[in-house]
Amino acid sequence: MIDNIDILKNVTILYAEDEADLRDVTSSILKSFTKNQYIATNGKEAYELFLNHEDDIDLIITDINMPILNGLDFIKKVKQINLNIPVIVTTAFSNKEYLLKAIDIGVDKYVLKPIDITKLLQAMSQSLIYHELKDLYTDKLTTLPNRNKLKKDLAKNDFDLVALVDIDEFSTINDFFGEAIGDKILYEFTLKLKDYFLTNEYSIYRIESDKFAILSKDGSSTDDFYNFCRAFIDKVELESFYVDENEIDINITIGIAKSKGLLAYKYSQRIISYARKRFQKIMIYDESYKIQQSFEENIKWIKQLKQGFKENLLQAFFQPILDTKSQEIVKYEALIRYISPEGVEFGPYNFLQIAKKTKMYPNIVQVILDDALKLIKNKQKRVSINISYDDLSNEKTTNYIYNYLEKHKEFTSSLEFEILESEEISDFDLVEKFIKTVSNYGCLVGIDDFGAGYSNFHLLSRLNVDFIKIDGSLIKDIHNSKDLEIIVKTISNIAKEFNIKTVAEFVSNEEIYNKIKGLNIDLAQGFYFSKPLSYKEII
């Protein structure tokens, strides 16, 4: 008789075996005792199934000697993702060293071939009970139920009300005070949660490092739950944490969602991310926010970018930059555009961040450089391209630029770089190195968006730049604001003291043009003169 056999009826297993007859027989028996089964014929196939169904799989049974990827190597890869998942191996070998190796990488039990199905089922139930009591459903630090347990609980119910609680900037606390104190704060925060969300009305879970979930059990309305959570935020912000004589304040963000089972957790994840972007402390998920539409838009752009790079749908457009006094074109700024197969033009705000997050951004740098060189080479124009501090911090990106300049150095004296001014600039040595390197190729370097909120006139003395581009937010309303006029005049006068040229962007009408001309701004660009032009439109 098998003890605790009932525990298997709600379990989903992944079973890997290369011997077809044994696989068919064993899997058919497992279907009688378990909820769901994923069947693989080798380690590689099993690993792919695990990656696709990790959240569903409760237990792994695998042969050791399999083609393509053997059982032990498969287990190693799985344990790098989920250290706590139960694993049972089936093997025809009883070699002690071999089995010790299996145990060392996290195998719970082994069953010798030919498989005694009773022993296998017993091993499965024992392994699940062990993990259930130990790590599979419990967080070690806080002893709270973990994400696995939350998903199991949600799967049982038709409708649930879930709050996802996230400690803001918790990584900063770890950086400032160390992980030991960070762990103590997490533990103290858990006690605060337990004290506030009583166990007879709520279930509390630790989802990951600094994220917790609250599941309402008392049938509260969404509005009542919102108000209760809102009061908890106020309580946390008013009460400091005292850890090892350190007084530490924390803030939290909460996302609330009500839906069917696991969807409630899924929606709470979406709304908390949305709340952060909107700088809200707490929000309730609502379809009207069109968060799903945003996800779909991201997926659409990922596909379009991949297609665009293959079919040359991404290209640089060039906006003229003119001498303010003579209105003669001095150079062009290269601006990335996506041109759809139907000929519709899309600006970078549609896809640039997506390109950065999906590691396609280096391709954009390459497109800009190639198109800029084409304009320099074939039409003898000067071209300025944008570069961010993130680009300068990325060694692959800077090395690509340096190699590109070396390869085409007979044309580089007509190429300029605009470094985006940002509060992120922390390593001035890095920026100075870039300026010095590209200057050796005859490239001019400027600061873009100067005055955008992070301006530090110390930059003008610290960095050996040739020009500054005054941010459009200071230019576009300068004809209506005396304050903006004073700021721009100050920037212009200081730049001239350093023998640095000034550029005004967003010059959209004659009034703005006359104003910046009167302030002795050297160069100007904007729709008053010209929209960005395609390569073919430039004479």
Phi, psi and omega in degrees: 000139182263125179286144173056033182296334182295338182295339184280342189291339178253017187258140173254129184244156169245120184240124180241123180204130182271341178281114189300312183297314180295320179299316183294315182294310183295316182295324179294324177289318180298328178298333181283340186246343184241161184290314184210155184221136169247125188247131180233151181261353176200174184295322180296314179296321179297318181294321178296320176297320179297316180299323183280337186229029185306317184292339182268331190280127181259336188205145179241133173239126184217143169288162178265306182275100179223154179286166177068302176217119183284168186300318182293318178294324175299314180297319179303316181294320179296316183293338175291336180264315181223098185293337191262357184288134180292139181226132175239134177252145173247133185209151176271355183253139177246022179301126185298315182297321180296315182287326176297323177297318179297316179296323182296330181267004172111017176284135182278313184213163174226149178234126182282146174273151356295143189288125169271110188298329178296317179294323179296313179297322178295317179297321179298311182294320179295317181295318179295317179297317179301312182288325179297321179284335186259275193245338191299324184238011183229134176280129186294316186292311188260348187062014174282157169301149184256191183298323178302317180291320178301314181295322177297315181294319180293327181294340182277340191251152178281317180225141181218152176244115188237138171243127175260125184247125183235127176283123184291137173051041183293330178298330177293322177297316177299320180294320184283317190249348182097156185292331180297314178290324177302318178295322179294323177295318178299320179293316179295323178295323176299317178298322179295320177298314181296323181291329185268312181264091188294144189295337179283348181243337185219152170249136183245138181226146168261117187275314177203193189323295186240022181241136179231155177236143177241123179251119181284132181248353190259010178073025179298151173286159180299320181295318178296319179296319177302311181296323179294317179292322178300319178294327178293320176303314180298319180298314180297319183288336181273337186251112179288157174262136179245110183230120179049049178067014175255130175265117187234127177259140176230156173237155181227156173239140182233133173243130184244139177214143174236124180194190183278117173049237185296338178297328179299317178293317179301315181290327178294325176295319181293316186287330179290325175294319178295320180298320179298316180297329181263006178058040177255142181282331182208139178214152175255135180297135178215134181301336182294341179288346176057039179293320178298322178298324178296318177298316181296323178295320178298315180298319180300316183289327176300314179296318182293323178294316179300316177295319183298319180291326179288323188253013178058040178273347174264131181207160179274137165255160188229119178262127182296143172241122190249155169292126187298324184280312185269343184061023174274141180290126180262321183197180179231144172264128179278127182230128184287142176222149170252124179253113183293162177304336179273359178091009179279134183265130179239133179280169186294337180297342178283331193219351188296315180295324178295319178299321180292320183285338182254015175063026176260358184298320177305330177295325179292318176303317180296317179300313181299314180296316181297315182290324177296315179298321179300318180291321178295314188288314188268334184236007174054047178251155171272142182226137177246133179238151182274147175212137183260169176296327175301319178297316181294331181281345182267109185299325179296319181293313182294321178296322178297317180296314181298317180294324179295316179296320179297319182292329185238037190294344178288347181245356190289342179291350177258009182251137178234156177238136175249112180273122181293123178288133185204153175292347180288342181294108182239333182252090183291335177297323179296315180294317179298322179297317179297313181300316181296318183295311183287332177295329177296340176265007179087008180282139171273152182228136178228174176252124181268155177057036180293129182094012185278009178125345181241013189303135177223108183297345176298333177303324184291331178270331184280319185255134183275076183258159183261335181204161172233140176256114183289132187301143182299333179297337178270343186262320192295338178239019185296333180285351180245000187224119176292324180298314179296322178299318180295317181297313181294320179298319179297313178301315181298315182295318180293319179300320180294328177297330179266005182060040180249130180285154180243145178233134175253125176257171181064034174277101190253351179207174185293325180299315179295317180302312181297324180293312182289330176295319178293337179269007177064035172287134189288313186231158182214150174214154180156175185290346175297327180265310183189145169285168173300138186248148173286165179304318183293332183282346182271126182277000000 
